mmCIF file of C-alpha atoms in Angstrom:
data_model
loop_
_atom_site.group_PDB
_atom_site.id
_atom_site.type_symbol
_atom_site.label_atom_id
_atom_site.label_comp_id
_atom_site.label_asym_id
_atom_site.label_seq_id
_atom_site.Cartn_x
_atom_site.Cartn_y
_atom_site.Cartn_z
ATOM 1 C CA UNK A 1 18.005 14.109 -5.325
ATOM 2 C CA UNK A 2 17.431 14.589 -1.668
ATOM 3 C CA UNK A 3 14.835 13.538 0.472
ATOM 4 C CA UNK A 4 13.418 14.617 3.902
ATOM 5 C CA UNK A 5 10.880 12.178 5.566
ATOM 6 C CA UNK A 6 9.876 14.530 8.592
ATOM 7 C CA UNK A 7 7.298 11.832 9.986
ATOM 8 C CA UNK A 8 6.090 8.689 8.761
ATOM 9 C CA UNK A 9 3.041 9.895 6.720
ATOM 10 C CA UNK A 10 5.132 12.783 4.592
ATOM 11 C CA UNK A 11 8.238 13.507 2.755
ATOM 12 C CA UNK A 12 9.863 16.871 0.759
ATOM 13 C CA UNK A 13 12.322 15.921 -1.944
ATOM 14 C CA UNK A 14 14.215 18.377 -4.002
ATOM 15 C CA UNK A 15 15.431 17.076 -7.409
ATOM 16 C CA UNK A 16 17.544 18.585 -10.002
ATOM 17 C CA UNK A 17 17.683 16.427 -13.540
ATOM 18 C CA UNK A 18 19.069 17.198 -17.135
ATOM 19 C CA UNK A 19 18.643 16.201 -20.675
ATOM 20 C CA UNK A 20 19.707 16.974 -24.223
ATOM 21 C CA UNK A 21 18.887 15.359 -27.300
ATOM 22 C CA UNK A 22 20.839 15.894 -30.461
ATOM 23 C CA UNK A 23 20.449 15.040 -34.227
ATOM 24 C CA UNK A 24 21.902 15.754 -37.467
ATOM 25 C CA UNK A 25 21.757 14.733 -41.151
ATOM 26 C CA UNK A 26 22.716 15.882 -44.140
ATOM 27 C CA UNK A 27 22.679 15.046 -47.893
ATOM 28 C CA UNK A 28 24.815 15.618 -50.956
ATOM 29 C CA UNK A 29 24.524 15.599 -54.736
ATOM 30 C CA UNK A 30 26.235 16.526 -57.648
ATOM 31 C CA UNK A 31 25.929 20.901 -56.665
ATOM 32 C CA UNK A 32 24.751 21.092 -53.241
ATOM 33 C CA UNK A 33 25.810 19.851 -49.786
ATOM 34 C CA UNK A 34 23.071 20.368 -46.830
ATOM 35 C CA UNK A 35 23.658 20.061 -43.252
ATOM 36 C CA UNK A 36 21.160 19.928 -40.419
ATOM 37 C CA UNK A 37 22.136 19.893 -36.912
ATOM 38 C CA UNK A 38 19.311 20.427 -34.131
ATOM 39 C CA UNK A 39 20.211 20.225 -30.353
ATOM 40 C CA UNK A 40 17.622 20.440 -27.651
ATOM 41 C CA UNK A 41 17.581 19.711 -23.649
ATOM 42 C CA UNK A 42 16.519 21.103 -20.321
ATOM 43 C CA UNK A 43 17.416 20.835 -16.787
ATOM 44 C CA UNK A 44 14.760 20.569 -13.909
ATOM 45 C CA UNK A 45 15.074 21.594 -10.252
ATOM 46 C CA UNK A 46 11.955 19.924 -9.159
ATOM 47 C CA UNK A 47 9.872 20.103 -4.868
ATOM 48 C CA UNK A 48 8.229 17.209 -4.634
ATOM 49 C CA UNK A 49 5.842 16.660 -1.538
ATOM 50 C CA UNK A 50 4.846 12.814 -1.144
ATOM 51 C CA UNK A 51 2.842 11.265 0.922
ATOM 52 C CA UNK A 52 2.998 7.085 2.544
ATOM 53 C CA UNK A 53 0.469 5.018 2.627
ATOM 54 C CA UNK A 54 0.347 2.352 5.472
ATOM 55 C CA UNK A 55 3.031 -0.180 5.053
ATOM 56 C CA UNK A 56 2.723 -3.231 2.962
ATOM 57 C CA UNK A 57 3.999 -6.441 3.715
ATOM 58 C CA UNK A 58 8.300 -6.768 4.339
ATOM 59 C CA UNK A 59 8.732 -2.811 4.885
ATOM 60 C CA UNK A 60 7.094 -1.881 1.245
ATOM 61 C CA UNK A 61 5.535 1.422 1.561
ATOM 62 C CA UNK A 62 4.006 2.572 -2.034
ATOM 63 C CA UNK A 63 3.355 6.589 -1.967
ATOM 64 C CA UNK A 64 1.897 9.177 -3.876
ATOM 65 C CA UNK A 65 3.596 12.359 -4.711
ATOM 66 C CA UNK A 66 2.762 16.227 -6.281
ATOM 67 C CA UNK A 67 5.813 18.528 -7.567
ATOM 68 C CA UNK A 68 6.378 21.968 -8.509
ATOM 69 C CA UNK A 69 9.645 22.481 -10.271
ATOM 70 C CA UNK A 70 11.573 25.006 -12.808
ATOM 71 C CA UNK A 71 12.540 24.017 -16.151
ATOM 72 C CA UNK A 72 15.476 25.716 -18.185
ATOM 73 C CA UNK A 73 15.234 24.497 -21.942
ATOM 74 C CA UNK A 74 17.257 25.227 -24.791
ATOM 75 C CA UNK A 75 17.245 24.479 -28.562
ATOM 76 C CA UNK A 76 20.242 24.936 -30.827
ATOM 77 C CA UNK A 77 20.301 25.027 -34.530
ATOM 78 C CA UNK A 78 22.617 24.861 -37.528
ATOM 79 C CA UNK A 79 22.140 24.913 -40.987
ATOM 80 C CA UNK A 80 24.764 25.230 -43.991
ATOM 81 C CA UNK A 81 23.636 24.841 -47.834
ATOM 82 C CA UNK A 82 26.795 25.409 -49.763
ATOM 83 C CA UNK A 83 27.596 24.903 -53.527
ATOM 84 C CA UNK A 84 29.696 22.206 -54.268
ATOM 85 C CA UNK A 85 32.956 23.572 -57.316
ATOM 86 C CA UNK A 86 32.304 20.006 -58.405
ATOM 87 C CA UNK A 87 31.887 16.555 -57.842
ATOM 88 C CA UNK A 88 35.367 15.266 -57.249
ATOM 89 C CA UNK A 89 35.810 17.800 -54.170
ATOM 90 C CA UNK A 90 34.606 19.406 -50.846
ATOM 91 C CA UNK A 91 35.924 22.828 -52.172
ATOM 92 C CA UNK A 92 32.393 24.736 -51.584
ATOM 93 C CA UNK A 93 30.898 28.355 -51.933
ATOM 94 C CA UNK A 94 28.954 29.151 -48.989
ATOM 95 C CA UNK A 95 25.125 30.057 -50.077
ATOM 96 C CA UNK A 96 23.368 29.941 -46.950
ATOM 97 C CA UNK A 97 24.360 29.447 -43.595
ATOM 98 C CA UNK A 98 22.680 29.934 -40.005
ATOM 99 C CA UNK A 99 22.829 29.199 -36.515
ATOM 100 C CA UNK A 100 19.989 29.685 -33.891
ATOM 101 C CA UNK A 101 20.130 29.750 -29.887
ATOM 102 C CA UNK A 102 16.825 29.522 -28.280
ATOM 103 C CA UNK A 103 16.349 29.336 -24.164
ATOM 104 C CA UNK A 104 13.377 30.124 -21.763
ATOM 105 C CA UNK A 105 12.694 28.995 -18.407
ATOM 106 C CA UNK A 106 8.950 27.814 -17.052
ATOM 107 C CA UNK A 107 7.285 26.273 -14.339
ATOM 108 C CA UNK A 108 6.126 23.055 -14.461
ATOM 109 C CA UNK A 109 4.006 20.392 -12.129
ATOM 110 C CA UNK A 110 4.236 16.451 -11.445
ATOM 111 C CA UNK A 111 2.268 14.206 -10.549
ATOM 112 C CA UNK A 112 3.646 10.668 -9.304
ATOM 113 C CA UNK A 113 3.688 7.289 -7.420
ATOM 114 C CA UNK A 114 6.070 4.479 -5.982
ATOM 115 C CA UNK A 115 7.413 1.772 -3.562
ATOM 116 C CA UNK A 116 9.994 2.219 -1.688
ATOM 117 C CA UNK A 117 11.611 -1.541 -0.180
ATOM 118 C CA UNK A 118 13.524 -1.350 3.149
ATOM 119 C CA UNK A 119 16.770 -3.982 2.633
ATOM 120 C CA UNK A 120 18.557 -2.628 5.640
ATOM 121 C CA UNK A 121 18.003 -0.298 8.668
ATOM 122 C CA UNK A 122 19.875 2.420 6.163
ATOM 123 C CA UNK A 123 19.198 1.284 2.430
ATOM 124 C CA UNK A 124 16.004 0.844 0.496
ATOM 125 C CA UNK A 125 15.372 0.019 -3.347
ATOM 126 C CA UNK A 126 13.043 3.106 -4.739
ATOM 127 C CA UNK A 127 11.314 2.519 -8.040
ATOM 128 C CA UNK A 128 8.475 5.481 -9.409
ATOM 129 C CA UNK A 129 7.204 6.538 -11.757
ATOM 130 C CA UNK A 130 5.536 10.535 -12.909
ATOM 131 C CA UNK A 131 4.072 12.491 -15.443
ATOM 132 C CA UNK A 132 5.287 15.994 -16.067
ATOM 133 C CA UNK A 133 3.524 18.513 -17.798
ATOM 134 C CA UNK A 134 6.029 20.931 -19.291
ATOM 135 C CA UNK A 135 4.194 22.249 -22.796
ATOM 136 C CA UNK A 136 6.534 25.072 -23.536
ATOM 137 C CA UNK A 137 5.321 26.526 -26.427
ATOM 138 C CA UNK A 138 7.708 28.861 -28.936
ATOM 139 C CA UNK A 139 10.720 29.780 -27.544
ATOM 140 C CA UNK A 140 12.848 33.269 -28.007
ATOM 141 C CA UNK A 141 15.890 33.782 -28.956
ATOM 142 C CA UNK A 142 18.692 34.596 -31.539
ATOM 143 C CA UNK A 143 19.077 33.756 -35.012
ATOM 144 C CA UNK A 144 22.322 34.723 -37.005
ATOM 145 C CA UNK A 145 22.910 34.602 -40.949
ATOM 146 C CA UNK A 146 26.023 35.414 -42.604
ATOM 147 C CA UNK A 147 27.415 37.032 -39.412
ATOM 148 C CA UNK A 148 24.161 39.046 -38.734
ATOM 149 C CA UNK A 149 21.875 38.341 -35.607
ATOM 150 C CA UNK A 150 18.330 39.070 -35.563
ATOM 151 C CA UNK A 151 15.680 38.297 -32.903
ATOM 152 C CA UNK A 152 14.065 35.101 -33.771
ATOM 153 C CA UNK A 153 10.890 32.938 -32.383
ATOM 154 C CA UNK A 154 10.482 29.504 -33.107
ATOM 155 C CA UNK A 155 8.021 28.113 -35.575
ATOM 156 C CA UNK A 156 8.005 24.623 -33.993
ATOM 157 C CA UNK A 157 6.189 23.993 -30.836
ATOM 158 C CA UNK A 158 7.573 22.279 -28.022
ATOM 159 C CA UNK A 159 6.472 20.323 -25.320
ATOM 160 C CA UNK A 160 8.600 19.020 -22.672
ATOM 161 C CA UNK A 161 5.806 16.846 -21.031
ATOM 162 C CA UNK A 162 6.942 13.185 -20.549
ATOM 163 C CA UNK A 163 6.596 10.177 -18.178
ATOM 164 C CA UNK A 164 9.663 8.992 -16.544
ATOM 165 C CA UNK A 165 10.220 5.814 -14.398
ATOM 166 C CA UNK A 166 13.157 5.002 -12.226
ATOM 167 C CA UNK A 167 14.783 2.744 -9.602
ATOM 168 C CA UNK A 168 17.680 3.362 -7.478
ATOM 169 C CA UNK A 169 18.874 2.982 -4.028
ATOM 170 C CA UNK A 170 18.383 5.060 -1.183
ATOM 171 C CA UNK A 171 20.783 5.807 1.246
ATOM 172 C CA UNK A 172 19.434 6.757 4.513
ATOM 173 C CA UNK A 173 21.557 8.851 6.824
#
């Protein structure tokens, strides 16, 4: 995050953030092996404008900020259902396999508040909370089944709206 405070009351910040989550589950019985893998993530680029209220005691300043950002989201899926030759071996005959790759870029807005506490003339402690409003809906992409690729839209609705609380040190130049 790069922040420029051009006077006592206002600042502008440019932030880049990325996140991802992956889950996997499997099931095996005497005749079938099922594997499900899912991965969802996004990269955000955010431009914020903040207004600083009158300073509090000991160099602490409260601020409110609004931002607009561009999110580059993706979802990936892999499903394999295999028929086992016997319960004692892992030799399989593929029954069904599919892999999906879905992407979208979408604008979003965010609002937040924070406190900036000066430690020295060049170092401060910053804590903030923000809400990101980013309902995305269904994602378009491709679904691959047994080496055949098809255009596909997800059946699940995606919503990347979130509350984020951060804290850290800010070095002033």
